[in-house]
């Protein structure tokens, strides 16, 4: 725990002024038992409170009269001194004490209010930062979507539908091959979520003889909301296939885990 930060928070002053809840009082008391420096700080605050209350001294008419008499050089025979009611003096002293404590409690309450307002400001700023982050992500997604639409609609793009295989009869995928830019876009929205420890791997195939070349793994399948991936492809592909492989991918496709397959047509 940062002792300086805890002491500077103002909670110890509120503890001394009696402005904390029962639960907060118990927490501060526990801290006093554990940390001598906090206990010492509370003692200093109490000492300061005593000094402040002493400064608000009770009104003493008799002392004031003697001061005025000395200033005017009057003798005892010139003026008849009326005895001062000590009860009244004590009562004024209590008023001074009460005023001091009331002032300190008011200050403590204002301090607590300021802290709450500061927390509200921080909360609003945090919400704004989160909102800005969401807006930035949405703008990035929109840019990616527009780029993909331009790719799909290009007359130079070759589209290869990948059909479901025996292991997953309901699966499907699509390849959008930009041969000029040597890039392949794979739409795998029709594939099921891979189980833990498994990833989809995309293959470029030469058919005679059958020669598979890995284009890459789709290891961010779960994080990719639109389920479209861009992979480099410098091959003269005759077909494409997607298999389910162990995490990290395989050197050659596991044909028993072939989910989709499609031929390139001229």
Short mmCIF file of C-alpha atoms in Angstrom, two decimals:
data_model
loop_
_atom_site.label_atom_id
_atom_site.label_comp_id
_atom_site.label_asym_id
_atom_site.label_seq_id
_atom_site.Cartn_x
_atom_site.Cartn_y
_atom_site.Cartn_z
CA UNK A 1 0.00 0.00 0.00
CA UNK A 2 1.22 3.55 -0.81
CA UNK A 3 1.27 5.19 2.64
CA UNK A 4 1.78 8.73 1.30
CA UNK A 5 -1.19 8.40 -1.04
CA UNK A 6 -3.38 6.99 1.74
CA UNK A 7 -2.44 9.79 4.14
CA UNK A 8 -2.92 12.46 1.46
CA UNK A 9 -6.40 11.15 0.60
CA UNK A 10 -7.92 13.07 3.55
CA UNK A 11 -9.60 10.04 5.09
CA UNK A 12 -7.58 10.40 8.32
CA UNK A 13 -8.86 13.96 8.83
CA UNK A 14 -12.43 12.75 8.33
CA UNK A 15 -11.76 9.96 10.84
CA UNK A 16 -10.62 12.47 13.48
CA UNK A 17 -13.56 14.80 12.73
CA UNK A 18 -16.02 11.90 13.08
CA UNK A 19 -17.33 12.34 9.53
CA UNK A 20 -16.88 8.71 8.39
CA UNK A 21 -19.36 5.86 8.34
CA UNK A 22 -19.10 3.04 10.88
CA UNK A 23 -17.55 0.75 8.26
CA UNK A 24 -15.00 3.38 7.21
CA UNK A 25 -14.12 4.07 10.84
CA UNK A 26 -13.44 0.37 11.37
CA UNK A 27 -11.20 0.25 8.30
CA UNK A 28 -9.17 3.27 9.43
CA UNK A 29 -8.87 1.85 12.95
CA UNK A 30 -7.52 -1.38 11.50
CA UNK A 31 -4.93 0.62 9.55
CA UNK A 32 -3.91 2.40 12.76
CA UNK A 33 -3.17 -0.95 14.38
CA UNK A 34 -1.08 -2.15 11.45
CA UNK A 35 0.91 0.94 10.47
CA UNK A 36 2.66 3.16 13.07
CA UNK A 37 3.11 5.98 10.55
CA UNK A 38 -0.66 6.24 10.12
CA UNK A 39 -1.17 6.26 13.90
CA UNK A 40 1.39 9.06 14.19
CA UNK A 41 -0.39 11.05 11.47
CA UNK A 42 -3.71 10.73 13.32
CA UNK A 43 -2.05 11.99 16.51
CA UNK A 44 -0.72 15.02 14.60
CA UNK A 45 -4.19 15.74 13.23
CA UNK A 46 -5.70 15.51 16.73
CA UNK A 47 -3.00 17.84 18.05
CA UNK A 48 -3.81 20.33 15.28
CA UNK A 49 -7.50 20.14 16.15
CA UNK A 50 -6.72 20.93 19.79
CA UNK A 51 -4.61 23.91 18.76
CA UNK A 52 -7.37 25.19 16.52
CA UNK A 53 -10.00 24.86 19.22
CA UNK A 54 -7.72 26.62 21.70
CA UNK A 55 -7.28 29.46 19.22
CA UNK A 56 -11.04 30.00 19.35
CA UNK A 57 -10.75 31.18 22.97
CA UNK A 58 -13.81 32.04 25.11
CA UNK A 59 -14.78 35.68 25.48
CA UNK A 60 -13.34 37.11 28.77
CA UNK A 61 -14.96 40.48 29.64
CA UNK A 62 -12.92 40.90 32.83
CA UNK A 63 -9.62 40.61 30.98
CA UNK A 64 -10.88 42.98 28.32
CA UNK A 65 -11.89 45.50 31.02
CA UNK A 66 -8.45 45.36 32.63
CA UNK A 67 -6.82 45.95 29.25
CA UNK A 68 -9.01 49.01 28.63
CA UNK A 69 -8.38 50.33 32.17
CA UNK A 70 -4.62 50.03 31.71
CA UNK A 71 -4.85 51.92 28.44
CA UNK A 72 -6.79 54.75 30.14
CA UNK A 73 -4.52 54.78 33.23
CA UNK A 74 -7.49 54.37 35.56
CA UNK A 75 -7.05 53.37 39.22
CA UNK A 76 -9.10 50.87 41.13
CA UNK A 77 -10.92 53.70 42.90
CA UNK A 78 -12.13 55.34 39.76
CA UNK A 79 -14.34 52.52 38.57
CA UNK A 80 -16.48 49.97 40.31
CA UNK A 81 -15.72 46.51 38.97
CA UNK A 82 -18.75 44.28 38.51
CA UNK A 83 -17.96 40.56 39.05
CA UNK A 84 -18.08 38.41 35.92
CA UNK A 85 -20.37 35.41 35.75
CA UNK A 86 -17.97 32.47 35.24
CA UNK A 87 -20.79 30.23 34.08
CA UNK A 88 -21.38 32.57 31.17
CA UNK A 89 -17.66 32.48 30.34
CA UNK A 90 -17.63 28.67 30.36
CA UNK A 91 -20.71 28.59 28.17
CA UNK A 92 -18.98 30.80 25.61
CA UNK A 93 -16.01 28.43 25.72
CA UNK A 94 -18.27 25.53 24.81
CA UNK A 95 -19.60 27.56 21.91
CA UNK A 96 -16.03 28.04 20.69
CA UNK A 97 -15.39 24.30 20.84
CA UNK A 98 -18.64 23.51 19.05
CA UNK A 99 -17.95 26.11 16.37
CA UNK A 100 -14.49 24.65 15.75
CA UNK A 101 -15.78 21.10 15.43
CA UNK A 102 -18.70 22.18 13.23
CA UNK A 103 -16.30 24.05 10.96
CA UNK A 104 -14.01 21.03 10.65
CA UNK A 105 -16.92 18.68 9.95
CA UNK A 106 -18.15 21.08 7.26
CA UNK A 107 -14.69 21.16 5.70
CA UNK A 108 -14.55 17.37 5.82
CA UNK A 109 -17.96 17.06 4.14
CA UNK A 110 -16.91 19.50 1.42
CA UNK A 111 -13.71 17.54 0.89
CA UNK A 112 -15.72 14.33 0.55
CA UNK A 113 -18.02 16.01 -1.97
CA UNK A 114 -15.04 17.22 -4.01
CA UNK A 115 -13.61 13.70 -4.04
CA UNK A 116 -16.91 12.30 -5.32
CA UNK A 117 -17.06 14.94 -8.06
CA UNK A 118 -13.48 14.18 -9.07
CA UNK A 119 -14.34 10.47 -9.30
CA UNK A 120 -17.36 11.29 -11.47
CA UNK A 121 -15.13 13.32 -13.80
CA UNK A 122 -12.66 10.42 -14.05
CA UNK A 123 -15.52 8.00 -14.76
CA UNK A 124 -16.87 10.21 -17.55
CA UNK A 125 -13.40 10.58 -19.08
CA UNK A 126 -12.94 6.80 -18.96
CA UNK A 127 -16.30 6.24 -20.65
CA UNK A 128 -15.34 8.74 -23.36
CA UNK A 129 -12.04 6.94 -23.95
CA UNK A 130 -13.84 3.60 -24.26
CA UNK A 131 -16.36 5.14 -26.65
CA UNK A 132 -13.55 6.62 -28.76
CA UNK A 133 -11.92 3.18 -28.87
CA UNK A 134 -15.16 1.56 -30.05
CA UNK A 135 -15.59 4.24 -32.71
CA UNK A 136 -12.04 3.64 -33.97
CA UNK A 137 -12.64 -0.11 -34.16
CA UNK A 138 -15.91 0.44 -36.02
CA UNK A 139 -14.17 2.75 -38.50
CA UNK A 140 -11.42 0.18 -39.06
CA UNK A 141 -14.00 -2.56 -39.63
CA UNK A 142 -15.86 -0.35 -42.08
CA UNK A 143 -12.64 0.32 -44.00
CA UNK A 144 -11.87 -3.41 -44.17
CA UNK A 145 -15.40 -4.17 -45.35
CA UNK A 146 -15.19 -1.57 -48.12
CA UNK A 147 -11.83 -3.00 -49.21
CA UNK A 148 -13.25 -6.52 -49.34
CA UNK A 149 -16.26 -5.36 -51.33
CA UNK A 150 -13.97 -3.72 -53.86
CA UNK A 151 -11.97 -6.94 -54.12
CA UNK A 152 -15.02 -9.16 -54.56
CA UNK A 153 -16.53 -6.88 -57.20
CA UNK A 154 -13.31 -6.57 -59.21
CA UNK A 155 -13.44 -8.14 -62.69
CA UNK A 156 -9.92 -9.49 -62.15
CA UNK A 157 -10.91 -11.61 -59.17
CA UNK A 158 -11.39 -15.36 -59.59
CA UNK A 159 -14.05 -16.81 -57.28
CA UNK A 160 -13.74 -20.47 -56.29
CA UNK A 161 -16.56 -21.95 -54.17
CA UNK A 162 -15.36 -24.65 -51.77
CA UNK A 163 -17.82 -27.48 -51.27
CA UNK A 164 -18.48 -29.43 -48.08
CA UNK A 165 -16.76 -32.76 -47.56
CA UNK A 166 -17.82 -35.92 -45.76
CA UNK A 167 -16.51 -34.92 -42.31
CA UNK A 168 -18.66 -31.76 -42.23
CA UNK A 169 -21.58 -31.94 -44.70
CA UNK A 170 -22.93 -28.48 -43.86
CA UNK A 171 -19.67 -26.59 -44.25
CA UNK A 172 -18.84 -24.23 -47.12
CA UNK A 173 -16.32 -21.52 -47.95
CA UNK A 174 -15.28 -19.24 -50.80
CA UNK A 175 -11.94 -18.23 -52.28
CA UNK A 176 -11.41 -14.85 -53.97
CA UNK A 177 -8.11 -15.06 -55.80
CA UNK A 178 -6.37 -11.88 -56.94
CA UNK A 179 -3.67 -13.36 -59.18
CA UNK A 180 -2.27 -9.96 -60.14
CA UNK A 181 -1.56 -9.06 -56.51
CA UNK A 182 -0.81 -12.67 -55.52
CA UNK A 183 -3.37 -12.51 -52.72
CA UNK A 184 -6.11 -14.96 -51.80
CA UNK A 185 -9.12 -13.89 -49.73
CA UNK A 186 -10.81 -16.75 -47.87
CA UNK A 187 -14.40 -16.39 -46.64
CA UNK A 188 -14.93 -19.08 -44.00
CA UNK A 189 -18.19 -17.88 -42.45
CA UNK A 190 -19.63 -21.29 -43.35
CA UNK A 191 -17.17 -23.26 -41.23
CA UNK A 192 -17.88 -24.32 -37.63
CA UNK A 193 -15.79 -22.90 -34.81
CA UNK A 194 -12.67 -25.07 -34.45
CA UNK A 195 -12.36 -27.01 -31.18
CA UNK A 196 -9.67 -26.05 -28.63
CA UNK A 197 -6.16 -26.97 -29.78
CA UNK A 198 -7.18 -27.02 -33.46
CA UNK A 199 -6.90 -24.51 -36.34
CA UNK A 200 -8.04 -24.37 -39.93
CA UNK A 201 -5.26 -24.51 -42.53
CA UNK A 202 -5.68 -23.38 -46.15
CA UNK A 203 -3.98 -25.29 -48.96
CA UNK A 204 -3.15 -24.50 -52.58
CA UNK A 205 -3.25 -27.70 -54.65
CA UNK A 206 -1.60 -28.86 -57.88
CA UNK A 207 -3.50 -31.90 -59.13
CA UNK A 208 -1.10 -33.90 -61.29
CA UNK A 209 0.64 -35.06 -59.28
CA UNK A 210 -1.25 -33.97 -56.15
CA UNK A 211 1.00 -31.36 -54.54
CA UNK A 212 -0.34 -29.37 -51.57
CA UNK A 213 1.23 -26.07 -50.50
CA UNK A 214 0.19 -24.38 -47.28
CA UNK A 215 -1.06 -20.81 -47.62
CA UNK A 216 -1.34 -20.36 -43.86
CA UNK A 217 -3.44 -21.07 -40.79
CA UNK A 218 -6.53 -19.20 -39.62
CA UNK A 219 -5.41 -18.91 -35.98
CA UNK A 220 -7.53 -15.81 -35.33
CA UNK A 221 -10.76 -17.47 -36.43
CA UNK A 222 -12.62 -16.66 -33.19
CA UNK A 223 -11.45 -13.02 -33.07
CA UNK A 224 -12.28 -12.28 -36.73
CA UNK A 225 -15.93 -11.18 -36.74
CA UNK A 226 -16.38 -11.11 -40.52
CA UNK A 227 -14.51 -14.42 -40.99
CA UNK A 228 -12.59 -13.22 -44.05
CA UNK A 229 -8.82 -13.73 -44.18
CA UNK A 230 -6.19 -12.52 -46.66
CA UNK A 231 -3.29 -14.87 -47.43
CA UNK A 232 -0.42 -14.54 -49.87
CA UNK A 233 -0.53 -16.97 -52.81
CA UNK A 234 2.29 -17.08 -55.37
CA UNK A 235 1.31 -20.55 -56.64
CA UNK A 236 -0.32 -21.60 -59.87
CA UNK A 237 -3.18 -23.11 -57.93
CA UNK A 238 -5.50 -25.63 -59.55
CA UNK A 239 -7.61 -26.21 -56.44
CA UNK A 240 -8.00 -25.06 -52.85
CA UNK A 241 -8.80 -27.00 -49.71
CA UNK A 242 -9.26 -26.31 -46.00
CA UNK A 243 -8.37 -28.87 -43.34
CA UNK A 244 -8.57 -28.92 -39.56
CA UNK A 245 -5.08 -29.32 -38.11
CA UNK A 246 -3.38 -29.29 -34.69
CA UNK A 247 -2.59 -25.85 -33.30
CA UNK A 248 0.33 -24.36 -35.22
CA UNK A 249 -0.54 -26.17 -38.46
CA UNK A 250 0.90 -29.17 -40.30
CA UNK A 251 3.49 -29.69 -43.03
CA UNK A 252 1.00 -31.69 -45.09
CA UNK A 253 -2.82 -31.77 -45.02
CA UNK A 254 -4.69 -34.30 -42.91
CA UNK A 255 -7.07 -35.59 -45.58
CA UNK A 256 -9.33 -37.20 -42.99
CA UNK A 257 -9.94 -33.66 -41.67
CA UNK A 258 -10.70 -32.09 -45.07
CA UNK A 259 -13.66 -29.76 -44.52
CA UNK A 260 -14.00 -28.02 -47.91
CA UNK A 261 -12.55 -28.42 -51.40
CA UNK A 262 -12.94 -26.49 -54.66
CA UNK A 263 -11.46 -26.57 -58.17
CA UNK A 264 -10.20 -23.53 -60.10
CA UNK A 265 -12.11 -23.24 -63.36
CA UNK A 266 -10.80 -21.36 -66.36
#
